[in-house]
PDB file of C-alpha atoms in Angstrom:
ATOM      1  CA  MET A1078     -40.130  -1.159 -88.937  1.00  0.00           C
ATOM      2  CA  THR A1079     -38.693  -0.605 -85.364  1.00  0.00           C
ATOM      3  CA  ASP A1080     -35.217  -1.416 -84.277  1.00  0.00           C
ATOM      4  CA  THR A1081     -34.936  -3.875 -81.722  1.00  0.00           C
ATOM      5  CA  THR A1082     -31.332  -3.786 -81.107  1.00  0.00           C
ATOM      6  CA  PRO A1083     -30.536  -3.061 -77.591  1.00  0.00           C
ATOM      7  CA  LEU A1084     -28.065  -0.701 -76.317  1.00  0.00           C
ATOM      8  CA  PRO A1085     -25.045  -1.739 -75.851  1.00  0.00           C
ATOM      9  CA  ALA A1086     -23.916  -2.617 -71.936  1.00  0.00           C
ATOM     10  CA  ALA A1087     -20.974  -1.279 -70.422  1.00  0.00           C
ATOM     11  CA  VAL A1088     -18.648  -2.286 -67.355  1.00  0.00           C
ATOM     12  CA  GLU A1089     -15.535  -1.127 -65.712  1.00  0.00           C
ATOM     13  CA  ASP A1090     -12.929  -3.937 -64.934  1.00  0.00           C
ATOM     14  CA  ASP A1091     -10.718  -3.062 -62.194  1.00  0.00           C
ATOM     15  CA  HIS A1092      -8.110  -4.373 -64.821  1.00  0.00           C
ATOM     16  CA  HIS A1093      -8.463  -3.722 -67.981  1.00  0.00           C
ATOM     17  CA  GLY A1094     -10.790  -0.482 -67.737  1.00  0.00           C
ATOM     18  CA  ASP A1095     -13.976   0.359 -69.736  1.00  0.00           C
ATOM     19  CA  ILE A1096     -15.586  -2.760 -71.454  1.00  0.00           C
ATOM     20  CA  LEU A1097     -18.463  -2.513 -73.597  1.00  0.00           C
ATOM     21  CA  VAL A1098     -20.582  -5.691 -74.727  1.00  0.00           C
ATOM     22  CA  GLU A1099     -22.805  -5.055 -77.729  1.00  0.00           C
ATOM     23  CA  LEU A1100     -25.270  -7.426 -79.126  1.00  0.00           C
ATOM     24  CA  THR A1101     -26.739  -6.468 -82.804  1.00  0.00           C
ATOM     25  CA  ARG A1102     -29.522  -8.450 -84.623  1.00  0.00           C
ATOM     26  CA  GLU A1103     -29.088  -7.967 -88.467  1.00  0.00           C
ATOM     27  CA  GLN A1104     -28.885 -11.136 -90.923  1.00  0.00           C
ATOM     28  CA  ALA A1105     -27.218 -12.941 -87.949  1.00  0.00           C
ATOM     29  CA  GLU A1106     -27.239 -12.505 -84.195  1.00  0.00           C
ATOM     30  CA  ILE A1107     -23.588 -10.628 -83.625  1.00  0.00           C
ATOM     31  CA  LEU A1108     -22.419 -10.128 -80.035  1.00  0.00           C
ATOM     32  CA  ILE A1109     -19.032  -7.970 -79.712  1.00  0.00           C
ATOM     33  CA  VAL A1110     -16.743  -7.029 -76.764  1.00  0.00           C
ATOM     34  CA  SER A1111     -14.413  -4.511 -77.115  1.00  0.00           C
ATOM     35  CA  GLY A1112     -12.544  -1.701 -74.766  1.00  0.00           C
ATOM     36  CA  GLU A1113      -9.426   0.445 -75.044  1.00  0.00           C
ATOM     37  CA  GLY A1114      -7.583  -2.170 -72.935  1.00  0.00           C
ATOM     38  CA  ILE A1115      -8.716  -5.296 -74.591  1.00  0.00           C
ATOM     39  CA  PRO A1116      -8.609  -7.081 -78.445  1.00  0.00           C
ATOM     40  CA  ARG A1117     -12.078  -6.936 -80.075  1.00  0.00           C
ATOM     41  CA  VAL A1118     -14.262 -10.111 -79.967  1.00  0.00           C
ATOM     42  CA  VAL A1119     -16.812 -10.977 -82.609  1.00  0.00           C
ATOM     43  CA  LEU A1120     -19.351 -13.905 -81.561  1.00  0.00           C
ATOM     44  CA  THR A1121     -21.319 -14.604 -84.298  1.00  0.00           C
ATOM     45  CA  ARG A1122     -24.142 -16.779 -84.989  1.00  0.00           C
ATOM     46  CA  ALA A1123     -24.845 -18.232 -88.331  1.00  0.00           C
ATOM     47  CA  PRO A1124     -27.566 -16.428 -90.650  1.00  0.00           C
ATOM     48  CA  GLY A1125     -30.657 -18.370 -90.267  1.00  0.00           C
ATOM     49  CA  ALA A1126     -29.598 -20.788 -87.628  1.00  0.00           C
ATOM     50  CA  GLU A1127     -32.526 -21.774 -85.274  1.00  0.00           C
ATOM     51  CA  ALA A1128     -32.530 -19.379 -82.163  1.00  0.00           C
ATOM     52  CA  ASP A1129     -33.057 -20.883 -78.421  1.00  0.00           C
ATOM     53  CA  ASP A1130     -34.427 -17.907 -76.459  1.00  0.00           C
ATOM     54  CA  HIS A1131     -32.505 -18.887 -73.181  1.00  0.00           C
ATOM     55  CA  ILE A1132     -29.362 -18.059 -74.911  1.00  0.00           C
ATOM     56  CA  VAL A1133     -27.962 -14.590 -75.692  1.00  0.00           C
ATOM     57  CA  ILE A1134     -26.197 -15.575 -78.716  1.00  0.00           C
ATOM     58  CA  GLY A1135     -28.995 -18.320 -79.657  1.00  0.00           C
ATOM     59  CA  THR A1136     -27.114 -21.373 -80.037  1.00  0.00           C
ATOM     60  CA  ARG A1137     -24.582 -23.847 -78.270  1.00  0.00           C
ATOM     61  CA  ASP A1138     -24.146 -25.667 -81.691  1.00  0.00           C
ATOM     62  CA  PRO A1139     -20.317 -24.834 -82.419  1.00  0.00           C
ATOM     63  CA  ARG A1140     -21.591 -25.263 -86.362  1.00  0.00           C
ATOM     64  CA  ARG A1141     -23.135 -22.469 -85.926  1.00  0.00           C
ATOM     65  CA  LEU A1142     -20.537 -20.364 -84.295  1.00  0.00           C
ATOM     66  CA  THR A1143     -17.462 -18.198 -85.524  1.00  0.00           C
ATOM     67  CA  LEU A1144     -15.154 -16.391 -83.355  1.00  0.00           C
ATOM     68  CA  THR A1145     -12.559 -13.903 -84.303  1.00  0.00           C
ATOM     69  CA  VAL A1146     -10.229 -12.008 -81.657  1.00  0.00           C
ATOM     70  CA  ASP A1147      -8.975  -9.358 -83.595  1.00  0.00           C
ATOM     71  CA  GLY A1148      -9.846 -10.381 -86.547  1.00  0.00           C
ATOM     72  CA  ARG A1149      -7.944 -13.828 -86.222  1.00  0.00           C
ATOM     73  CA  ASP A1150     -10.261 -16.810 -86.029  1.00  0.00           C
ATOM     74  CA  ALA A1151     -10.366 -19.049 -82.858  1.00  0.00           C
ATOM     75  CA  THR A1152     -12.253 -22.024 -82.157  1.00  0.00           C
ATOM     76  CA  ILE A1153     -15.567 -22.085 -79.848  1.00  0.00           C
ATOM     77  CA  LYS A1154     -17.005 -25.252 -78.562  1.00  0.00           C
ATOM     78  CA  PRO A1155     -20.047 -25.013 -76.145  1.00  0.00           C
ATOM     79  CA  GLY A1156     -20.918 -28.078 -74.225  1.00  0.00           C
ATOM     80  CA  LYS A1157     -24.525 -29.132 -75.148  1.00  0.00           C
ATOM     81  CA  GLY A1158     -26.427 -28.056 -71.970  1.00  0.00           C
ATOM     82  CA  ARG A1159     -27.833 -30.848 -70.640  1.00  0.00           C
ATOM     83  CA  LEU A1160     -28.266 -31.863 -66.698  1.00  0.00           C
ATOM     84  CA  ARG A1161     -25.110 -31.312 -65.069  1.00  0.00           C
ATOM     85  CA  ARG A1162     -23.811 -27.951 -64.445  1.00  0.00           C
ATOM     86  CA  ARG A1163     -20.530 -28.936 -66.322  1.00  0.00           C
ATOM     87  CA  SER A1164     -22.384 -29.545 -69.658  1.00  0.00           C
ATOM     88  CA  TYR A1165     -22.688 -25.967 -69.688  1.00  0.00           C
ATOM     89  CA  ARG A1166     -18.970 -25.189 -70.250  1.00  0.00           C
ATOM     90  CA  VAL A1167     -17.667 -23.457 -72.954  1.00  0.00           C
ATOM     91  CA  ASP A1168     -14.137 -24.011 -74.628  1.00  0.00           C
ATOM     92  CA  VAL A1169     -12.316 -21.788 -76.494  1.00  0.00           C
ATOM     93  CA  ARG A1170      -8.646 -22.367 -78.280  1.00  0.00           C
ATOM     94  CA  CYS A1171      -7.223 -19.013 -79.410  1.00  0.00           C
ATOM     95  CA  ALA A1172      -3.604 -17.993 -79.821  1.00  0.00           C
ATOM     96  CA  GLY A1173      -2.393 -21.347 -78.779  1.00  0.00           C
ATOM     97  CA  THR A1174      -4.074 -20.655 -75.204  1.00  0.00           C
ATOM     98  CA  SER A1175      -7.136 -22.850 -73.972  1.00  0.00           C
ATOM     99  CA  TYR A1176     -10.161 -21.326 -72.057  1.00  0.00           C
ATOM    100  CA  ARG A1177     -13.065 -22.552 -70.360  1.00  0.00           C
ATOM    101  CA  LEU A1178     -16.094 -21.497 -68.578  1.00  0.00           C
ATOM    102  CA  VAL A1179     -17.824 -23.500 -66.627  1.00  0.00           C
ATOM    103  CA  PRO A1180     -20.801 -23.176 -63.979  1.00  0.00           C
ATOM    104  CA  ASP A1181     -19.578 -23.546 -60.745  1.00  0.00           C
ATOM    105  CA  SER A1182     -22.441 -22.360 -58.779  1.00  0.00           C
ATOM    106  CA  ILE A1183     -26.051 -20.890 -59.080  1.00  0.00           C
ATOM    107  CA  PRO A1184     -25.013 -17.465 -60.351  1.00  0.00           C
ATOM    108  CA  SER A1185     -21.777 -17.586 -61.556  1.00  0.00           C
ATOM    109  CA  SER A1186     -19.037 -19.531 -63.686  1.00  0.00           C
ATOM    110  CA  ARG A1187     -15.184 -19.964 -63.363  1.00  0.00           C
ATOM    111  CA  LEU A1188     -12.591 -19.215 -65.975  1.00  0.00           C
ATOM    112  CA  THR A1189      -9.499 -20.957 -66.902  1.00  0.00           C
ATOM    113  CA  ARG A1190      -6.630 -20.607 -68.772  1.00  0.00           C
ATOM    114  CA  ASP A1191      -4.906 -23.459 -69.630  1.00  0.00           C
ATOM    115  CA  GLY A1192      -6.395 -25.470 -66.744  1.00  0.00           C
ATOM    116  CA  LYS A1193      -5.937 -22.176 -64.531  1.00  0.00           C
ATOM    117  CA  HIS A1194      -8.559 -20.829 -62.750  1.00  0.00           C
ATOM    118  CA  ILE A1195      -8.141 -17.098 -63.446  1.00  0.00           C
ATOM    119  CA  GLY A1196     -11.705 -15.348 -62.443  1.00  0.00           C
ATOM    120  CA  ASP A1197     -15.367 -15.967 -61.820  1.00  0.00           C
ATOM    121  CA  PHE A1198     -17.837 -14.072 -64.024  1.00  0.00           C
ATOM    122  CA  SER A1199     -21.738 -13.480 -63.121  1.00  0.00           C
ATOM    123  CA  SER A1200     -24.012 -12.725 -65.760  1.00  0.00           C
ATOM    124  CA  ASN A1201     -27.874 -13.034 -66.033  1.00  0.00           C
ATOM    125  CA  GLY A1202     -28.487 -12.791 -69.744  1.00  0.00           C
ATOM    126  CA  ASP A1203     -28.918  -9.286 -70.242  1.00  0.00           C
ATOM    127  CA  ARG A1204     -25.234  -8.894 -71.354  1.00  0.00           C
ATOM    128  CA  ARG A1205     -24.119  -7.022 -68.250  1.00  0.00           C
ATOM    129  CA  VAL A1206     -21.343  -8.849 -66.928  1.00  0.00           C
ATOM    130  CA  ILE A1207     -19.265  -8.347 -63.677  1.00  0.00           C
ATOM    131  CA  ALA A1208     -15.677 -10.421 -63.491  1.00  0.00           C
ATOM    132  CA  GLU A1209     -13.926 -10.991 -60.232  1.00  0.00           C
ATOM    133  CA  TRP A1210     -10.324 -11.970 -60.929  1.00  0.00           C
ATOM    134  CA  ARG A1211      -8.304 -14.357 -58.532  1.00  0.00           C
ATOM    135  CA  ASP A1212      -5.853 -12.929 -55.967  1.00  0.00           C
ATOM    136  CA  GLY A1213      -2.326 -13.539 -57.616  1.00  0.00           C
ATOM    137  CA  ALA A1214      -3.411 -14.356 -61.235  1.00  0.00           C
ATOM    138  CA  ALA A1215      -1.557 -12.630 -64.128  1.00  0.00           C
ATOM    139  CA  VAL A1216      -4.745 -11.636 -66.244  1.00  0.00           C
ATOM    140  CA  GLU A1217      -4.063 -10.581 -69.456  1.00  0.00           C
ATOM    141  CA  PRO A1218      -6.244  -8.443 -72.054  1.00  0.00           C
ATOM    142  CA  LEU A1219      -7.096 -11.598 -73.621  1.00  0.00           C
ATOM    143  CA  ASP A1220      -8.341 -13.452 -70.953  1.00  0.00           C
ATOM    144  CA  ALA A1221     -10.587 -10.711 -70.190  1.00  0.00           C
ATOM    145  CA  ALA A1222     -11.940 -10.306 -73.720  1.00  0.00           C
ATOM    146  CA  ILE A1223     -12.708 -13.869 -74.014  1.00  0.00           C
ATOM    147  CA  GLY A1224     -14.161 -14.074 -70.674  1.00  0.00           C
ATOM    148  CA  TYR A1225     -16.494 -11.486 -71.325  1.00  0.00           C
ATOM    149  CA  ALA A1226     -17.483 -12.651 -74.380  1.00  0.00           C
ATOM    150  CA  LEU A1227     -18.554 -15.998 -73.181  1.00  0.00           C
ATOM    151  CA  ALA A1228     -20.329 -14.995 -69.828  1.00  0.00           C
ATOM    152  CA  ALA A1229     -22.337 -12.307 -72.173  1.00  0.00           C
ATOM    153  CA  ALA A1230     -23.105 -14.730 -75.014  1.00  0.00           C
ATOM    154  CA  PHE A1231     -23.759 -17.769 -73.177  1.00  0.00           C
ATOM    155  CA  GLY A1232     -24.662 -16.471 -69.250  1.00  0.00           C
ATOM    156  CA  THR A1233     -23.499 -17.892 -66.196  1.00  0.00           C
ATOM    157  CA  GLY A1234     -24.133 -20.163 -63.158  1.00  0.00           C
ATOM    158  CA  GLY A1235     -26.086 -23.498 -63.146  1.00  0.00           C
ATOM    159  CA  GLN A1236     -28.313 -25.112 -60.703  1.00  0.00           C
ATOM    160  CA  PRO A1237     -26.937 -28.568 -59.160  1.00  0.00           C
ATOM    161  CA  MET A1238     -28.064 -31.413 -60.598  1.00  0.00           C
ATOM    162  CA  TRP A1239     -30.405 -32.524 -57.498  1.00  0.00           C
ATOM    163  CA  MET A1240     -32.299 -29.121 -57.655  1.00  0.00           C
ATOM    164  CA  MET A1241     -32.720 -29.519 -61.724  1.00  0.00           C
ATOM    165  CA  ALA A1242     -34.282 -33.317 -60.924  1.00  0.00           C
ATOM    166  CA  VAL A1243     -36.340 -31.825 -57.968  1.00  0.00           C
ATOM    167  CA  GLU A1244     -38.083 -28.979 -60.322  1.00  0.00           C
ATOM    168  CA  THR A1245     -38.659 -31.596 -63.183  1.00  0.00           C
ATOM    169  CA  ILE A1246     -40.457 -33.746 -60.754  1.00  0.00           C
ATOM    170  CA  SER A1247     -42.484 -31.055 -59.322  1.00  0.00           C
ATOM    171  CA  GLU A1248     -43.709 -30.310 -62.593  1.00  0.00           C
ATOM    172  CA  PHE A1249     -45.498 -33.287 -63.000  1.00  0.00           C
ATOM    173  CA  LEU A1250     -47.099 -33.234 -59.456  1.00  0.00           C
ATOM    174  CA  PRO A1251     -50.617 -31.875 -59.163  1.00  0.00           C
TER     175      PRO A1251
END
């Protein structure tokens, strides 16, 4: 049996140093984000849960996902991911703080903390994540850890609804 576990992806964040994104495939899909300057985030898909190949973590079903930050439970609620970009949002509640990662262009998604835009993330599903922090935003280690985990697990960006409608219609044309 060959090991199909992908190698970890590393990135250097301007504010938080080296960040490592790992994906393991054992009995469950597990995504781990860690680094010297950030808390460790573990996002786990439940063993036996049906996996969607278009999502790195395999599901958007909150009943099949658990999220811990430095060993403490956090709440994660991904949107269903339908036609509108906004439906691909992912909400997290951790240590009394609300986070949302939501697509805002074709390649990227914005991260908000308690409703305030603090950064933009890009990831195409290969666990490599690029973060651009907003000028003047006081970015905390927890912000970075959550942002990297969500971008790596669910990807970023989304097409506008009109573009998806055109693609759907064109599939039915000869």
